[in-house]
């Protein structure tokens, strides 16, 4: 019988181990770590490892297997990469990444982060907290992120703009905006919201999966999906 992505198999009266799918991360996948610095790229064409000490290793892409909640790529040539679907933060910049990556190279164990931070940002968000400001009744501020573009509702008006994401930070650049007039409390909140977006310097994802935009290192705006 089968149910969802799981199945049990009986062969000649013997029960085999439960069948589970091995769902590898989308390739290509780039992972990196610090102290010592290293970068590894997994692609269908192969795996390339580069270390800060000049070490370089190139091997064919191994078949993905699953072990203890991680996807494992074992080259059989001294290079083993374990990718776990768990939030990882760069130890130098604090930038969040979608995967935690552990790597073993000839017996030396290294840890780092993998994937693209942009994947954590993409989608539709609803503002749930703007520290220092009170959300007026009926207001539903939002933030839409797609590639290098942002849009959303500020409370009274809608806005559009751009996004710049680097290895060290995030900048939001609200631009065009509709020109409707609303009651003064809502207009004041809208001005505070737009000003806050323009001061964002970094982002994080909290334990509840909420998007936290950081201003001067502190939460400046918090969103839920």
mmCIF file of C-alpha atoms in Angstrom:
data_model
loop_
_atom_site.group_PDB
_atom_site.id
_atom_site.type_symbol
_atom_site.label_atom_id
_atom_site.label_comp_id
_atom_site.label_asym_id
_atom_site.label_seq_id
_atom_site.Cartn_x
_atom_site.Cartn_y
_atom_site.Cartn_z
ATOM 1 C CA UNK A 1 0.000 0.000 0.000
ATOM 2 C CA UNK A 2 1.028 3.606 -0.369
ATOM 3 C CA UNK A 3 0.002 6.854 1.252
ATOM 4 C CA UNK A 4 1.324 10.223 0.145
ATOM 5 C CA UNK A 5 5.074 9.956 -0.430
ATOM 6 C CA UNK A 6 5.474 6.863 1.757
ATOM 7 C CA UNK A 7 5.013 3.209 0.897
ATOM 8 C CA UNK A 8 5.450 -0.224 2.444
ATOM 9 C CA UNK A 9 6.428 -3.259 0.405
ATOM 10 C CA UNK A 10 6.095 -6.949 1.216
ATOM 11 C CA UNK A 11 8.155 -9.310 -0.948
ATOM 12 C CA UNK A 12 7.577 -13.069 -0.670
ATOM 13 C CA UNK A 13 6.058 -12.551 2.781
ATOM 14 C CA UNK A 14 8.932 -10.383 4.086
ATOM 15 C CA UNK A 15 8.291 -6.767 5.052
ATOM 16 C CA UNK A 16 10.880 -4.423 3.547
ATOM 17 C CA UNK A 17 11.904 -1.104 5.172
ATOM 18 C CA UNK A 18 9.456 1.723 4.580
ATOM 19 C CA UNK A 19 10.068 3.488 1.283
ATOM 20 C CA UNK A 20 10.697 7.229 1.546
ATOM 21 C CA UNK A 21 11.436 9.707 -1.236
ATOM 22 C CA UNK A 22 14.864 11.299 -1.430
ATOM 23 C CA UNK A 23 14.137 14.911 -2.352
ATOM 24 C CA UNK A 24 17.419 16.625 -3.173
ATOM 25 C CA UNK A 25 17.701 20.424 -3.143
ATOM 26 C CA UNK A 26 17.319 22.191 -6.450
ATOM 27 C CA UNK A 27 20.624 22.353 -8.302
ATOM 28 C CA UNK A 28 22.868 24.185 -8.836
ATOM 29 C CA UNK A 29 23.440 24.799 -5.125
ATOM 30 C CA UNK A 30 26.277 26.949 -3.782
ATOM 31 C CA UNK A 31 27.388 26.588 -0.149
ATOM 32 C CA UNK A 32 30.111 28.421 1.731
ATOM 33 C CA UNK A 33 31.654 28.617 5.171
ATOM 34 C CA UNK A 34 34.137 30.695 7.178
ATOM 35 C CA UNK A 35 37.242 30.153 9.303
ATOM 36 C CA UNK A 36 38.635 28.638 7.169
ATOM 37 C CA UNK A 37 36.825 29.956 4.128
ATOM 38 C CA UNK A 38 35.489 27.469 1.584
ATOM 39 C CA UNK A 39 32.996 27.302 -1.268
ATOM 40 C CA UNK A 40 31.396 24.241 -2.837
ATOM 41 C CA UNK A 41 29.110 24.157 -5.872
ATOM 42 C CA UNK A 42 26.835 21.187 -6.556
ATOM 43 C CA UNK A 43 25.566 21.022 -10.122
ATOM 44 C CA UNK A 44 24.424 18.316 -12.493
ATOM 45 C CA UNK A 45 27.779 18.688 -14.243
ATOM 46 C CA UNK A 46 29.677 17.850 -11.044
ATOM 47 C CA UNK A 47 30.858 19.091 -7.657
ATOM 48 C CA UNK A 48 33.583 21.705 -7.243
ATOM 49 C CA UNK A 49 35.179 22.480 -3.864
ATOM 50 C CA UNK A 50 37.564 25.411 -3.312
ATOM 51 C CA UNK A 51 39.295 26.121 0.002
ATOM 52 C CA UNK A 52 40.923 29.257 1.371
ATOM 53 C CA UNK A 53 44.223 27.363 1.521
ATOM 54 C CA UNK A 54 44.155 26.778 -2.227
ATOM 55 C CA UNK A 55 42.756 23.239 -2.077
ATOM 56 C CA UNK A 56 40.495 22.374 -4.993
ATOM 57 C CA UNK A 57 38.558 19.175 -5.611
ATOM 58 C CA UNK A 58 36.344 18.324 -8.581
ATOM 59 C CA UNK A 59 34.245 15.154 -8.636
ATOM 60 C CA UNK A 60 31.151 13.909 -10.530
ATOM 61 C CA UNK A 61 27.847 14.624 -8.799
ATOM 62 C CA UNK A 62 27.102 11.621 -6.523
ATOM 63 C CA UNK A 63 23.627 10.173 -6.187
ATOM 64 C CA UNK A 64 21.670 11.803 -3.368
ATOM 65 C CA UNK A 65 20.795 9.671 -0.343
ATOM 66 C CA UNK A 66 18.912 10.495 2.841
ATOM 67 C CA UNK A 67 20.363 10.098 6.336
ATOM 68 C CA UNK A 68 19.022 11.494 9.620
ATOM 69 C CA UNK A 69 16.971 14.199 7.945
ATOM 70 C CA UNK A 70 19.746 15.381 5.619
ATOM 71 C CA UNK A 71 20.433 14.850 1.931
ATOM 72 C CA UNK A 72 23.910 13.362 1.551
ATOM 73 C CA UNK A 73 26.192 13.532 -1.473
ATOM 74 C CA UNK A 74 29.080 11.087 -0.931
ATOM 75 C CA UNK A 75 31.685 11.190 -3.692
ATOM 76 C CA UNK A 76 33.527 8.133 -2.415
ATOM 77 C CA UNK A 77 36.703 10.163 -2.913
ATOM 78 C CA UNK A 78 37.002 11.810 0.495
ATOM 79 C CA UNK A 79 34.353 14.488 -0.099
ATOM 80 C CA UNK A 80 30.982 14.166 1.634
ATOM 81 C CA UNK A 81 28.381 16.954 1.638
ATOM 82 C CA UNK A 82 25.304 16.960 3.891
ATOM 83 C CA UNK A 83 22.513 19.419 3.085
ATOM 84 C CA UNK A 84 19.817 19.999 5.714
ATOM 85 C CA UNK A 85 16.625 21.957 5.105
ATOM 86 C CA UNK A 86 17.196 24.204 8.128
ATOM 87 C CA UNK A 87 17.796 27.937 8.389
ATOM 88 C CA UNK A 88 21.472 28.861 8.563
ATOM 89 C CA UNK A 89 23.063 32.229 9.351
ATOM 90 C CA UNK A 90 26.438 33.279 8.020
ATOM 91 C CA UNK A 91 28.850 33.487 10.957
ATOM 92 C CA UNK A 92 30.387 36.747 9.716
ATOM 93 C CA UNK A 93 27.476 38.770 8.304
ATOM 94 C CA UNK A 94 24.423 37.221 9.986
ATOM 95 C CA UNK A 95 22.787 36.794 6.572
ATOM 96 C CA UNK A 96 20.215 33.945 6.661
ATOM 97 C CA UNK A 97 20.347 31.100 4.125
ATOM 98 C CA UNK A 98 17.762 28.361 3.470
ATOM 99 C CA UNK A 99 20.110 25.376 4.021
ATOM 100 C CA UNK A 100 22.627 24.256 6.619
ATOM 101 C CA UNK A 101 25.542 22.468 4.986
ATOM 102 C CA UNK A 102 28.130 20.203 6.626
ATOM 103 C CA UNK A 103 31.106 19.079 4.604
ATOM 104 C CA UNK A 104 33.778 16.468 5.240
ATOM 105 C CA UNK A 105 36.968 16.687 3.171
ATOM 106 C CA UNK A 106 39.525 13.934 3.755
ATOM 107 C CA UNK A 107 38.386 13.636 7.381
ATOM 108 C CA UNK A 108 38.229 17.394 8.082
ATOM 109 C CA UNK A 109 34.749 18.596 9.033
ATOM 110 C CA UNK A 110 33.493 22.015 7.951
ATOM 111 C CA UNK A 111 30.160 23.787 8.417
ATOM 112 C CA UNK A 112 28.459 26.519 6.452
ATOM 113 C CA UNK A 113 25.318 27.737 4.708
ATOM 114 C CA UNK A 114 23.839 27.019 1.300
ATOM 115 C CA UNK A 115 21.228 28.214 -1.131
ATOM 116 C CA UNK A 116 20.134 31.759 -1.934
ATOM 117 C CA UNK A 117 18.925 34.211 0.749
ATOM 118 C CA UNK A 118 16.631 35.679 -1.901
ATOM 119 C CA UNK A 119 14.542 32.485 -1.752
ATOM 120 C CA UNK A 120 13.646 33.303 1.868
ATOM 121 C CA UNK A 121 12.384 36.766 0.896
ATOM 122 C CA UNK A 122 10.244 35.911 -2.116
ATOM 123 C CA UNK A 123 6.485 35.948 -1.771
ATOM 124 C CA UNK A 124 3.606 37.794 -0.145
ATOM 125 C CA UNK A 125 3.915 39.182 3.390
ATOM 126 C CA UNK A 126 1.524 40.865 5.807
ATOM 127 C CA UNK A 127 2.808 43.368 8.367
ATOM 128 C CA UNK A 128 2.163 42.203 11.939
ATOM 129 C CA UNK A 129 4.387 44.581 13.907
ATOM 130 C CA UNK A 130 5.993 47.969 13.319
ATOM 131 C CA UNK A 131 7.845 48.640 16.606
ATOM 132 C CA UNK A 132 7.089 52.109 17.934
ATOM 133 C CA UNK A 133 3.919 52.535 15.867
ATOM 134 C CA UNK A 134 0.306 51.425 16.358
ATOM 135 C CA UNK A 135 -1.524 49.849 13.458
ATOM 136 C CA UNK A 136 -4.804 51.757 12.885
ATOM 137 C CA UNK A 137 -8.015 49.664 12.803
ATOM 138 C CA UNK A 138 -8.772 48.300 9.366
ATOM 139 C CA UNK A 139 -5.260 48.861 7.998
ATOM 140 C CA UNK A 140 -3.638 45.878 6.277
ATOM 141 C CA UNK A 141 -0.107 46.851 5.178
ATOM 142 C CA UNK A 142 1.590 44.296 2.949
ATOM 143 C CA UNK A 143 4.898 43.653 1.201
ATOM 144 C CA UNK A 144 5.286 41.692 -2.036
ATOM 145 C CA UNK A 145 8.799 40.623 -3.040
ATOM 146 C CA UNK A 146 9.607 39.241 -6.482
ATOM 147 C CA UNK A 147 13.180 39.274 -7.719
ATOM 148 C CA UNK A 148 14.510 42.823 -7.495
ATOM 149 C CA UNK A 149 11.051 44.367 -7.183
ATOM 150 C CA UNK A 150 8.834 45.196 -4.219
ATOM 151 C CA UNK A 151 5.232 46.353 -4.011
ATOM 152 C CA UNK A 152 2.425 46.378 -1.510
ATOM 153 C CA UNK A 153 -0.144 48.327 0.455
ATOM 154 C CA UNK A 154 1.121 50.947 2.888
ATOM 155 C CA UNK A 155 -2.175 51.399 4.719
ATOM 156 C CA UNK A 156 -3.901 53.934 2.514
ATOM 157 C CA UNK A 157 -1.920 53.877 -0.716
ATOM 158 C CA UNK A 158 -0.110 51.244 -2.734
ATOM 159 C CA UNK A 159 3.592 51.451 -3.535
ATOM 160 C CA UNK A 160 6.201 49.927 -5.806
ATOM 161 C CA UNK A 161 9.982 49.965 -5.676
ATOM 162 C CA UNK A 162 13.218 48.047 -5.862
ATOM 163 C CA UNK A 163 15.352 45.729 -3.797
ATOM 164 C CA UNK A 164 19.117 45.290 -3.546
ATOM 165 C CA UNK A 165 20.532 42.198 -1.846
ATOM 166 C CA UNK A 166 24.273 41.694 -1.373
ATOM 167 C CA UNK A 167 26.363 39.294 0.658
ATOM 168 C CA UNK A 168 26.315 41.709 3.565
ATOM 169 C CA UNK A 169 22.890 43.334 3.607
ATOM 170 C CA UNK A 170 19.474 44.176 2.194
ATOM 171 C CA UNK A 171 18.186 47.535 0.964
ATOM 172 C CA UNK A 172 14.590 48.347 0.061
ATOM 173 C CA UNK A 173 13.910 51.341 -2.163
ATOM 174 C CA UNK A 174 10.214 52.316 -2.168
ATOM 175 C CA UNK A 175 9.474 54.393 -5.264
ATOM 176 C CA UNK A 176 6.171 55.074 -6.964
ATOM 177 C CA UNK A 177 3.041 55.500 -4.844
ATOM 178 C CA UNK A 178 -0.641 56.217 -5.393
ATOM 179 C CA UNK A 179 -1.937 59.540 -4.069
ATOM 180 C CA UNK A 180 -5.136 58.782 -2.172
ATOM 181 C CA UNK A 181 -5.926 60.648 1.043
ATOM 182 C CA UNK A 182 -7.157 58.842 4.166
ATOM 183 C CA UNK A 183 -7.824 59.759 7.789
ATOM 184 C CA UNK A 184 -4.876 61.339 9.549
ATOM 185 C CA UNK A 185 -3.972 58.372 11.836
ATOM 186 C CA UNK A 186 -3.720 56.118 8.798
ATOM 187 C CA UNK A 187 -1.655 58.650 6.855
ATOM 188 C CA UNK A 188 0.731 59.005 9.799
ATOM 189 C CA UNK A 189 1.127 55.260 10.048
ATOM 190 C CA UNK A 190 1.695 55.005 6.302
ATOM 191 C CA UNK A 191 4.467 57.597 6.475
ATOM 192 C CA UNK A 192 6.125 55.709 9.349
ATOM 193 C CA UNK A 193 5.869 52.413 7.465
ATOM 194 C CA UNK A 194 7.441 53.765 4.290
ATOM 195 C CA UNK A 195 10.183 55.533 6.240
ATOM 196 C CA UNK A 196 10.995 52.275 8.034
ATOM 197 C CA UNK A 197 11.216 50.295 4.798
ATOM 198 C CA UNK A 198 13.697 52.818 3.447
ATOM 199 C CA UNK A 199 16.032 52.267 6.418
ATOM 200 C CA UNK A 200 16.272 48.468 6.244
ATOM 201 C CA UNK A 201 19.835 47.140 6.332
ATOM 202 C CA UNK A 202 19.430 43.385 6.833
ATOM 203 C CA UNK A 203 16.759 40.729 7.298
ATOM 204 C CA UNK A 204 16.182 37.580 9.308
ATOM 205 C CA UNK A 205 13.626 34.781 9.608
ATOM 206 C CA UNK A 206 12.436 34.068 13.156
ATOM 207 C CA UNK A 207 11.449 30.718 14.676
ATOM 208 C CA UNK A 208 7.828 31.235 13.580
ATOM 209 C CA UNK A 209 8.914 31.693 9.948
ATOM 210 C CA UNK A 210 8.201 35.429 10.026
ATOM 211 C CA UNK A 211 10.231 37.931 8.016
ATOM 212 C CA UNK A 212 12.046 40.399 10.273
ATOM 213 C CA UNK A 213 13.442 43.504 8.586
ATOM 214 C CA UNK A 214 16.307 44.903 10.629
ATOM 215 C CA UNK A 215 17.030 48.616 11.042
ATOM 216 C CA UNK A 216 20.298 49.497 12.768
ATOM 217 C CA UNK A 217 20.531 45.881 13.926
ATOM 218 C CA UNK A 218 17.095 45.828 15.628
ATOM 219 C CA UNK A 219 13.690 44.629 14.363
ATOM 220 C CA UNK A 220 12.158 47.458 12.343
ATOM 221 C CA UNK A 221 9.212 45.606 10.823
ATOM 222 C CA UNK A 222 7.870 42.074 11.216
ATOM 223 C CA UNK A 223 5.792 40.231 8.596
ATOM 224 C CA UNK A 224 3.932 36.920 8.412
ATOM 225 C CA UNK A 225 3.268 34.986 5.211
#
